[in-house]
Short mmCIF file of C-alpha atoms in Angstrom, two decimals:
data_model
loop_
_atom_site.label_atom_id
_atom_site.label_comp_id
_atom_site.label_asym_id
_atom_site.label_seq_id
_atom_site.Cartn_x
_atom_site.Cartn_y
_atom_site.Cartn_z
CA MET A 7 -40.87 -2.64 -10.55
CA LYS A 8 -37.72 -0.34 -11.36
CA SER A 9 -35.96 1.13 -8.44
CA LYS A 10 -35.42 4.80 -8.37
CA PRO A 11 -31.44 5.41 -8.79
CA ASN A 12 -29.73 6.71 -5.72
CA TYR A 13 -27.68 9.47 -7.42
CA TYR A 14 -25.69 10.49 -4.60
CA ILE A 15 -24.33 6.79 -4.10
CA VAL A 16 -23.58 6.49 -8.03
CA ALA A 17 -21.66 9.64 -7.66
CA LEU A 18 -19.75 8.15 -4.97
CA ILE A 19 -18.82 5.26 -6.63
CA MET A 20 -17.80 6.95 -9.60
CA LEU A 21 -15.29 9.24 -7.07
CA THR A 22 -14.05 5.86 -5.87
CA PHE A 23 -13.36 4.61 -9.68
CA PHE A 24 -11.50 8.03 -10.11
CA VAL A 25 -9.42 7.49 -6.75
CA ILE A 26 -8.78 3.67 -7.38
CA SER A 27 -7.22 4.70 -10.90
CA PHE A 28 -5.45 7.91 -9.79
CA MET A 29 -3.83 5.91 -6.99
CA THR A 30 -2.99 2.89 -8.96
CA ASN A 31 -1.79 4.28 -12.74
CA VAL A 32 0.73 6.79 -11.01
CA ILE A 33 3.06 3.89 -10.66
CA GLY A 34 4.06 3.63 -14.31
CA PRO A 35 5.55 7.50 -14.36
CA LEU A 36 7.41 6.90 -10.70
CA SER A 37 9.37 3.94 -12.27
CA PRO A 38 12.28 5.81 -13.08
CA GLU A 39 12.09 7.74 -9.80
CA PHE A 40 12.09 4.29 -7.81
CA ILE A 41 15.05 3.23 -10.01
CA GLN A 42 16.98 6.52 -9.44
CA ASP A 43 16.35 7.04 -5.91
CA PHE A 44 16.81 3.69 -4.37
CA LYS A 45 19.45 2.68 -6.90
CA LEU A 46 17.55 -0.39 -8.27
CA SER A 47 18.36 -2.84 -10.96
CA ASP A 48 15.16 -3.71 -13.23
CA LEU A 49 14.60 -6.97 -11.06
CA LEU A 50 14.08 -4.61 -7.92
CA ALA A 51 12.07 -2.26 -9.49
CA GLY A 52 9.83 -5.19 -10.73
CA VAL A 53 9.15 -5.81 -7.37
CA LEU A 54 7.30 -2.69 -6.65
CA PRO A 55 4.23 -3.42 -9.01
CA PHE A 56 4.44 -7.12 -8.11
CA ALA A 57 3.99 -5.81 -4.61
CA PHE A 58 1.09 -3.98 -5.37
CA PHE A 59 -0.90 -6.24 -7.92
CA ILE A 60 0.08 -9.39 -6.03
CA ALA A 61 -2.66 -7.72 -3.46
CA TYR A 62 -5.43 -8.19 -5.83
CA GLY A 63 -4.42 -12.32 -5.76
CA VAL A 64 -4.52 -12.02 -1.78
CA MET A 65 -7.80 -9.87 -1.50
CA SER A 66 -10.12 -10.34 -4.06
CA ILE A 67 -11.71 -13.59 -3.14
CA PRO A 68 -11.62 -13.51 0.58
CA THR A 69 -13.33 -9.70 0.06
CA SER A 70 -16.04 -11.34 -2.09
CA MET A 71 -16.80 -13.83 0.83
CA LEU A 72 -16.38 -10.94 3.55
CA VAL A 73 -18.76 -8.73 1.76
CA GLN A 74 -21.80 -11.41 2.16
CA LYS A 75 -21.03 -11.11 6.33
CA TYR A 76 -20.45 -7.27 6.30
CA ASN A 77 -21.95 -4.47 4.66
CA GLU A 78 -20.56 -2.75 1.64
CA LYS A 79 -19.58 0.32 3.53
CA LYS A 80 -17.89 -1.53 6.41
CA ILE A 81 -15.68 -3.03 3.59
CA MET A 82 -15.08 0.36 1.75
CA VAL A 83 -14.13 2.24 5.14
CA ALA A 84 -11.93 -0.80 5.98
CA ALA A 85 -10.23 -0.25 2.37
CA PHE A 86 -9.64 3.52 2.86
CA VAL A 87 -8.02 2.86 6.24
CA VAL A 88 -5.58 0.18 4.52
CA ALA A 89 -5.16 2.78 1.83
CA PHE A 90 -4.08 5.69 4.49
CA VAL A 91 -1.95 3.42 6.23
CA GLY A 92 -0.22 2.44 3.16
CA SER A 93 -0.04 6.09 1.79
CA LEU A 94 1.37 7.66 4.76
CA LEU A 95 4.08 4.93 5.50
CA LEU A 96 5.67 5.69 1.94
CA ALA A 97 5.00 9.59 2.68
CA ALA A 98 6.76 9.48 6.28
CA GLN A 99 9.35 7.05 5.77
CA PRO A 100 10.61 6.86 2.14
CA ASN A 101 12.81 3.96 1.44
CA TYR A 102 12.66 0.63 -0.83
CA LEU A 103 11.03 -1.76 1.95
CA THR A 104 8.77 0.76 2.85
CA THR A 105 7.59 1.24 -0.94
CA ILE A 106 7.18 -2.58 -0.95
CA LEU A 107 5.15 -2.44 1.78
CA SER A 108 3.25 0.68 1.07
CA LEU A 109 2.21 -0.40 -2.30
CA PHE A 110 1.07 -4.00 -1.07
CA LEU A 111 -1.18 -2.07 1.58
CA ILE A 112 -2.58 0.47 -1.07
CA GLY A 113 -3.00 -2.35 -3.56
CA CYS A 114 -5.32 -4.41 -0.69
CA GLY A 115 -6.98 -1.16 -0.47
CA MET A 116 -7.81 -1.09 -4.07
CA ALA A 117 -8.49 -4.59 -4.42
CA MET A 118 -11.27 -4.37 -1.78
CA LEU A 119 -12.94 -1.50 -2.91
CA GLN A 120 -13.02 -3.38 -6.77
CA VAL A 121 -14.90 -6.16 -5.23
CA VAL A 122 -17.33 -3.83 -3.55
CA ILE A 123 -18.28 -1.39 -5.89
CA ASN A 124 -19.33 -3.16 -9.12
CA PRO A 125 -22.40 -4.76 -7.66
CA LEU A 126 -23.26 -1.75 -5.44
CA LEU A 127 -23.12 0.24 -8.78
CA ARG A 128 -25.70 -2.03 -10.22
CA VAL A 129 -28.23 -1.53 -7.31
CA ALA A 130 -27.64 2.15 -6.59
CA GLY A 131 -28.01 3.06 -10.46
CA GLY A 132 -30.78 0.35 -11.08
CA ALA A 133 -30.23 -2.73 -12.69
CA GLU A 134 -31.66 -1.52 -16.13
CA ASN A 135 -29.09 1.53 -16.12
CA TYR A 136 -26.11 -0.86 -15.06
CA ALA A 137 -24.82 -1.07 -18.83
CA PHE A 138 -24.79 2.82 -19.14
CA THR A 139 -23.19 3.35 -15.45
CA SER A 140 -20.65 0.88 -15.91
CA VAL A 141 -19.16 2.27 -19.09
CA MET A 142 -19.41 5.85 -17.46
CA ALA A 143 -17.41 4.31 -14.79
CA GLN A 144 -14.98 3.15 -17.22
CA LEU A 145 -14.44 6.35 -18.88
CA ILE A 146 -13.96 8.06 -15.06
CA PHE A 147 -11.63 5.25 -14.62
CA GLY A 148 -9.78 6.03 -17.91
CA GLY A 149 -9.84 9.95 -17.19
CA ALA A 150 -8.11 9.39 -13.71
CA SER A 151 -5.40 7.76 -15.42
CA PHE A 152 -4.79 10.42 -17.89
CA VAL A 153 -4.87 13.02 -15.12
CA SER A 154 -2.65 11.07 -12.45
CA PRO A 155 0.70 11.43 -14.35
CA LEU A 156 0.30 14.87 -15.15
CA VAL A 157 -0.33 15.79 -11.50
CA TYR A 158 2.95 14.01 -10.64
CA SER A 159 4.54 16.20 -13.41
CA TYR A 160 3.12 19.12 -12.06
CA MET A 161 3.97 18.52 -8.50
CA VAL A 162 7.44 17.63 -9.49
CA LEU A 163 8.14 20.66 -11.46
CA ASN A 164 6.52 23.22 -9.24
CA LEU A 165 7.06 21.87 -5.87
CA GLN A 166 10.43 23.81 -4.99
CA HIS A 167 9.43 26.81 -7.24
CA LYS A 168 6.19 27.82 -6.58
CA SER A 169 3.96 28.39 -3.36
CA GLY A 170 -0.09 28.41 -3.03
CA GLY A 171 -2.56 26.17 -2.69
CA ILE A 172 -1.66 22.24 -2.34
CA VAL A 173 1.75 22.86 -3.22
CA SER A 174 2.44 25.23 -0.51
CA VAL A 175 1.04 22.30 2.20
CA LEU A 176 3.03 19.78 0.78
CA GLN A 177 6.20 21.45 0.53
CA PRO A 178 7.62 21.36 4.16
CA LEU A 179 6.37 17.57 4.04
CA THR A 180 8.17 16.55 1.16
CA PRO A 181 12.11 15.78 1.26
CA ALA A 182 13.83 18.35 -1.19
CA GLY A 183 15.72 15.46 -3.44
CA MET A 184 12.43 13.29 -3.63
CA PRO A 185 9.60 15.66 -4.94
CA TRP A 186 7.76 12.72 -6.03
CA ILE A 187 6.76 11.89 -2.28
CA SER A 188 4.50 14.53 -2.42
CA LEU A 189 2.02 12.26 -4.63
CA TYR A 190 1.93 10.05 -1.36
CA TRP A 191 1.28 13.01 1.06
CA LEU A 192 -1.64 13.66 -1.53
CA PHE A 193 -2.93 9.94 -1.38
CA THR A 194 -2.58 10.01 2.07
CA MET A 195 -4.99 13.03 2.34
CA ILE A 196 -7.52 11.52 -0.02
CA SER A 197 -7.70 8.27 1.59
CA LEU A 198 -8.68 10.25 4.86
CA LEU A 199 -11.19 12.20 2.87
CA MET A 200 -12.62 9.39 1.42
CA PHE A 201 -12.92 7.46 4.75
CA VAL A 202 -14.96 10.47 6.04
CA ILE A 203 -17.07 10.71 3.14
CA ILE A 204 -18.00 7.14 3.07
CA LEU A 205 -18.36 7.11 6.94
CA VAL A 206 -21.07 9.60 6.94
CA SER A 207 -23.05 8.14 3.92
CA ARG A 208 -25.92 6.00 4.06
CA PHE A 209 -25.88 3.15 1.66
CA PRO A 210 -28.70 1.04 0.01
CA LYS A 211 -28.90 -2.53 0.81
CA VAL A 212 -27.38 -4.67 -1.86
CA GLU A 213 -29.10 -7.63 -2.68
CA LEU A 214 -27.08 -9.84 -4.74
CA GLN A 215 -28.63 -12.43 -7.33
CA SER A 216 -27.81 -15.95 -6.33
CA ASP A 217 -25.57 -16.33 -9.53
CA GLU A 218 -23.79 -13.30 -8.35
CA LYS A 219 -22.71 -14.42 -4.93
CA ALA A 220 -19.59 -15.93 -4.18
CA GLY A 221 -19.62 -19.34 -3.36
CA PRO A 222 -17.06 -21.56 -0.50
CA TRP A 223 -13.93 -22.21 -1.36
CA LYS A 224 -15.08 -25.72 -2.88
CA SER A 225 -16.90 -24.02 -5.80
CA HIS A 226 -13.55 -22.06 -6.63
CA VAL A 227 -11.84 -24.87 -6.68
CA ASP A 228 -14.43 -26.98 -8.53
CA LEU A 229 -14.35 -24.24 -11.19
CA PHE A 230 -10.60 -24.11 -11.48
CA LYS A 231 -10.70 -28.01 -12.47
CA LYS A 232 -12.48 -26.53 -15.76
CA PRO A 233 -10.03 -25.66 -18.68
CA VAL A 234 -12.34 -22.68 -19.80
CA VAL A 235 -11.90 -21.58 -16.58
CA VAL A 236 -7.80 -21.76 -16.39
CA ALA A 237 -7.99 -20.39 -19.97
CA TYR A 238 -9.68 -17.14 -19.14
CA PHE A 239 -7.96 -16.84 -15.74
CA ILE A 240 -4.64 -16.65 -18.00
CA ALA A 241 -6.36 -14.35 -20.58
CA LEU A 242 -6.94 -11.82 -17.53
CA PHE A 243 -3.29 -12.71 -16.12
CA CYS A 244 -1.93 -11.90 -19.50
CA TYR A 245 -4.31 -8.44 -20.13
CA VAL A 246 -3.25 -6.71 -16.96
CA GLY A 247 0.19 -8.23 -17.14
CA THR A 248 0.55 -6.28 -20.66
CA GLU A 249 -1.40 -3.17 -19.65
CA GLN A 250 1.07 -2.75 -16.71
CA GLY A 251 3.89 -4.00 -18.58
CA VAL A 252 3.53 -1.17 -21.11
CA SER A 253 2.34 1.58 -18.73
CA TYR A 254 5.22 0.65 -16.06
CA TRP A 255 8.21 0.46 -18.11
CA MET A 256 7.59 2.96 -20.74
CA SER A 257 8.86 6.01 -19.26
CA GLU A 258 12.02 4.27 -17.81
CA PHE A 259 12.55 2.63 -21.54
CA LEU A 260 12.11 5.86 -22.99
CA HIS A 261 14.74 7.56 -20.51
CA ARG A 262 17.19 4.53 -21.08
CA TYR A 263 17.25 4.60 -24.65
CA HIS A 264 16.21 7.81 -26.06
CA GLN A 265 17.07 10.23 -22.95
CA VAL A 266 13.56 11.46 -22.66
CA ASP A 267 12.97 13.16 -19.52
CA PRO A 268 10.76 11.02 -17.40
CA GLN A 269 9.40 13.89 -15.45
CA THR A 270 7.64 15.77 -18.38
CA LYS A 271 7.85 13.73 -21.61
CA GLY A 272 8.05 10.65 -20.01
CA ALA A 273 5.09 11.29 -17.62
CA ASP A 274 3.01 12.69 -20.44
CA ALA A 275 3.71 9.76 -22.76
CA VAL A 276 2.02 7.53 -19.93
CA ALA A 277 -0.79 10.02 -19.51
CA TYR A 278 -1.60 9.64 -23.24
CA PHE A 279 -1.51 6.25 -23.05
CA TRP A 280 -4.55 6.06 -20.31
CA GLY A 281 -6.06 9.06 -22.55
CA LEU A 282 -6.12 6.86 -25.59
CA MET A 283 -7.46 4.02 -23.74
CA MET A 284 -10.14 6.04 -22.85
CA VAL A 285 -10.89 7.00 -26.50
CA GLY A 286 -10.55 3.75 -27.80
CA GLY A 287 -13.02 2.48 -25.30
CA ILE A 288 -15.52 4.83 -26.73
CA LEU A 289 -15.36 3.64 -30.41
CA GLY A 290 -15.22 0.09 -28.91
CA LEU A 291 -18.64 0.74 -27.87
CA VAL A 292 -19.85 1.81 -31.09
CA LEU A 293 -17.99 -1.26 -32.74
CA LEU A 294 -19.43 -3.93 -30.36
CA LYS A 295 -22.79 -3.03 -31.79
CA LEU A 296 -21.48 -3.64 -35.33
CA MET A 297 -19.25 -6.87 -34.89
CA ASP A 298 -18.64 -9.79 -33.26
CA SER A 299 -16.40 -9.08 -29.96
CA ARG A 300 -14.42 -12.05 -30.82
CA LYS A 301 -13.61 -10.43 -34.18
CA LEU A 302 -13.31 -6.83 -32.79
CA LEU A 303 -10.54 -8.58 -30.38
CA VAL A 304 -8.54 -9.54 -33.17
CA LEU A 305 -8.64 -6.27 -35.08
CA PHE A 306 -7.42 -4.20 -32.05
CA THR A 307 -4.91 -6.75 -30.96
CA ILE A 308 -2.93 -6.97 -34.22
CA PRO A 309 -2.34 -3.11 -34.38
CA ALA A 310 -1.11 -3.39 -30.78
CA ILE A 311 1.52 -6.03 -31.25
CA ILE A 312 2.69 -3.97 -34.34
CA LEU A 313 2.83 -0.81 -32.18
CA LEU A 314 4.78 -2.52 -29.62
CA SER A 315 7.45 -3.37 -32.38
CA PHE A 316 7.57 0.46 -33.40
CA ALA A 317 8.06 1.30 -29.69
CA LEU A 318 10.72 -1.30 -28.96
CA PHE A 319 12.78 -0.63 -32.07
CA GLY A 320 11.75 2.75 -33.54
CA SER A 321 13.50 6.09 -33.34
CA ALA A 322 12.85 8.09 -29.97
CA LYS A 323 10.08 10.10 -32.13
CA VAL A 324 8.48 6.93 -33.31
CA SER A 325 8.81 5.35 -29.94
CA LEU A 326 7.28 8.26 -28.20
CA TYR A 327 4.26 8.21 -30.16
CA ALA A 328 3.89 4.42 -30.53
CA PHE A 329 3.89 3.43 -26.77
CA PRO A 330 0.75 5.88 -26.13
CA ALA A 331 -0.76 4.64 -29.07
CA ILE A 332 -0.97 1.10 -27.81
CA GLY A 333 -3.30 2.15 -25.35
CA PHE A 334 -6.00 2.97 -27.94
CA PHE A 335 -5.99 -0.61 -29.16
CA MET A 336 -5.88 -2.13 -26.03
CA SER A 337 -8.85 -0.40 -24.78
CA VAL A 338 -11.28 -3.31 -25.63
CA MET A 339 -9.43 -6.29 -24.46
CA TYR A 340 -10.28 -6.10 -20.75
CA PRO A 341 -14.23 -5.88 -21.18
CA ILE A 342 -14.29 -8.26 -24.20
CA ILE A 343 -12.25 -10.90 -22.55
CA PHE A 344 -14.20 -10.63 -19.31
CA SER A 345 -17.57 -10.83 -20.99
CA LEU A 346 -16.60 -13.66 -23.08
CA ALA A 347 -15.42 -15.40 -19.96
CA LEU A 348 -18.37 -14.93 -18.09
CA SER A 349 -20.56 -15.83 -21.35
CA SER A 350 -18.70 -19.44 -21.51
CA VAL A 351 -19.94 -20.98 -18.25
CA ASP A 352 -23.62 -21.29 -17.42
CA LYS A 353 -23.34 -20.84 -13.35
CA ASP A 354 -21.54 -19.87 -10.60
CA HIS A 355 -20.55 -16.28 -12.08
CA GLY A 356 -20.00 -14.72 -8.84
CA SER A 357 -16.97 -17.24 -7.95
CA PHE A 358 -15.88 -17.11 -11.58
CA ALA A 359 -15.74 -13.10 -11.41
CA GLY A 360 -13.70 -13.39 -8.37
CA ILE A 361 -11.34 -15.78 -10.07
CA LEU A 362 -10.93 -13.78 -13.03
CA VAL A 363 -10.45 -10.53 -10.74
CA THR A 364 -7.47 -12.63 -9.08
CA GLY A 365 -5.97 -12.68 -12.57
CA ILE A 366 -5.03 -9.10 -11.87
CA ILE A 367 -2.00 -10.43 -10.30
CA GLY A 368 -0.61 -10.71 -13.90
CA GLY A 369 0.29 -7.21 -13.23
CA ALA A 370 2.79 -8.40 -10.61
CA VAL A 371 4.28 -11.66 -11.98
CA VAL A 372 4.87 -9.65 -15.74
CA GLN A 373 6.72 -6.91 -14.08
CA ILE A 374 8.85 -9.56 -12.16
CA LEU A 375 9.74 -11.36 -15.52
CA ILE A 376 10.16 -8.14 -17.45
CA GLY A 377 12.65 -7.02 -14.64
CA GLY A 378 14.48 -10.21 -14.26
CA LEU A 379 15.04 -10.45 -18.29
CA GLY A 380 16.01 -6.89 -18.36
CA ASN A 381 18.68 -7.43 -15.74
CA ILE A 382 19.91 -10.31 -17.84
CA VAL A 383 19.48 -9.13 -21.56
CA GLY A 384 18.46 -5.57 -21.41
CA LEU A 385 14.87 -3.83 -20.54
CA ARG A 386 14.04 -3.75 -24.56
CA ALA A 387 14.51 -7.54 -24.91
CA GLY A 388 12.51 -7.95 -21.32
CA MET A 389 9.65 -5.99 -22.92
CA MET A 390 9.44 -8.32 -25.62
CA PHE A 391 7.81 -10.86 -23.26
CA LEU A 392 4.96 -8.95 -23.99
CA TYR A 393 4.77 -10.44 -27.32
CA LEU A 394 3.78 -13.70 -25.73
CA THR A 395 0.70 -12.10 -23.54
CA PHE A 396 -0.36 -10.14 -26.59
CA GLY A 397 -0.34 -13.52 -28.67
CA TYR A 398 -2.40 -15.09 -26.00
CA MET A 399 -4.91 -12.45 -26.04
CA LEU A 400 -4.96 -12.81 -30.10
CA SER A 401 -5.48 -16.43 -29.73
CA ILE A 402 -8.93 -15.91 -27.79
CA GLY A 403 -10.75 -14.38 -30.95
CA PHE A 404 -10.14 -17.74 -32.62
CA TRP A 405 -10.75 -20.22 -29.78
CA ALA A 406 -13.31 -18.48 -27.65
CA LYS A 407 -16.69 -20.17 -27.74
CA PRO A 408 -19.12 -18.12 -25.56
CA LEU A 409 -22.81 -19.60 -24.87
CA ILE A 410 -24.09 -16.20 -25.59
CA THR A 411 -22.51 -13.89 -28.27
CA ASN A 412 -22.97 -9.91 -28.35
CA GLN A 413 -26.06 -8.79 -29.98
CA THR A 414 -24.99 -6.50 -32.74
CA VAL A 415 -27.70 -4.26 -34.74
CA PHE A 416 -27.47 -6.60 -37.71
CA ASP A 417 -28.40 -9.37 -35.34
CA LYS A 418 -31.72 -7.29 -34.72
CA LYS A 419 -32.15 -6.96 -38.13
CA ASP A 420 -32.18 -10.51 -38.74
CA LYS A 421 -35.15 -10.90 -36.05
CA VAL A 422 -37.32 -8.57 -37.49
#
């Protein structure tokens, strides 16, 4: 019997996806601001996204266990309390050390939310509609990633010259020389608002299927002994490291090598990276109905590698277009790698999913590596590390052997 969708909770989850993306993917456009205002080397600048994404490694598996003891509402409320504290800390005391702690706390909150909202979406929207609602959530996530750099640009450009609306509220709270801090006051308000909304909302009971539940630590350890699990953990590590490696360093690269204003054209480039990723995701949905996901992964990864070369070694105009275009071709990588991973084991999918989400720490480690290499050999050479992560993802298209492959329209015709 089909359950009736809870449209209010579905809408709340979609709003949560928007907030997660909005607060996460503004870090890239802020990279030049961090470097300039805190006088950072590339290595120290790389510590900031490290602090954010390492939180996923700390919180993902514990949260998947805690959510079975406490309900989803309590975990989401706690997540926004943590995000509120993190945002307020940076807004009220902006310096390098508080930024590290702030980004870690916000990252913890976002990791907790990511673990909770996917199974909650399956229940609230109905299992039979999960494919549709999960795709819709990813589109909203991409839309927020597109919007957040534009909001940053708007706030920085208008804070000192325009009154009215949210700008007039944030003007007295924001240091004159650091207008980007207004974003963290905005995040503080958003976290508080989401806390209140969730607190007064009624949640459905989530009944995880036995295969979806996170097992004890032993099941995670046993999974990690399997080569296929390690291979896909590395794959997710490489994907998030690459995604953030491009989006975080893009604006600083354009500013440093091509004198592009990070508050306008640099922020726009990051916005279009996420916007094109959303567009590519829509096309990817169609193509997945026409061809094997492994072939599609290869088909999209090769142009992404070529575009990275244009971005790193091309002229200012070429680089300005090539960096955002990488987002289009990266759009299919995460869902394909994640689905291939889960389709490659026959049990313990809940524990395996927790391990895969932990691979998001690639967004932390790769930034440290790029920043460290940038200190030694320059940012351009440091970003060449992304050839290795792209190369690993390309290889998946050749060695992946899922137990179940994605069904295409041609498969259906063959069965008729």
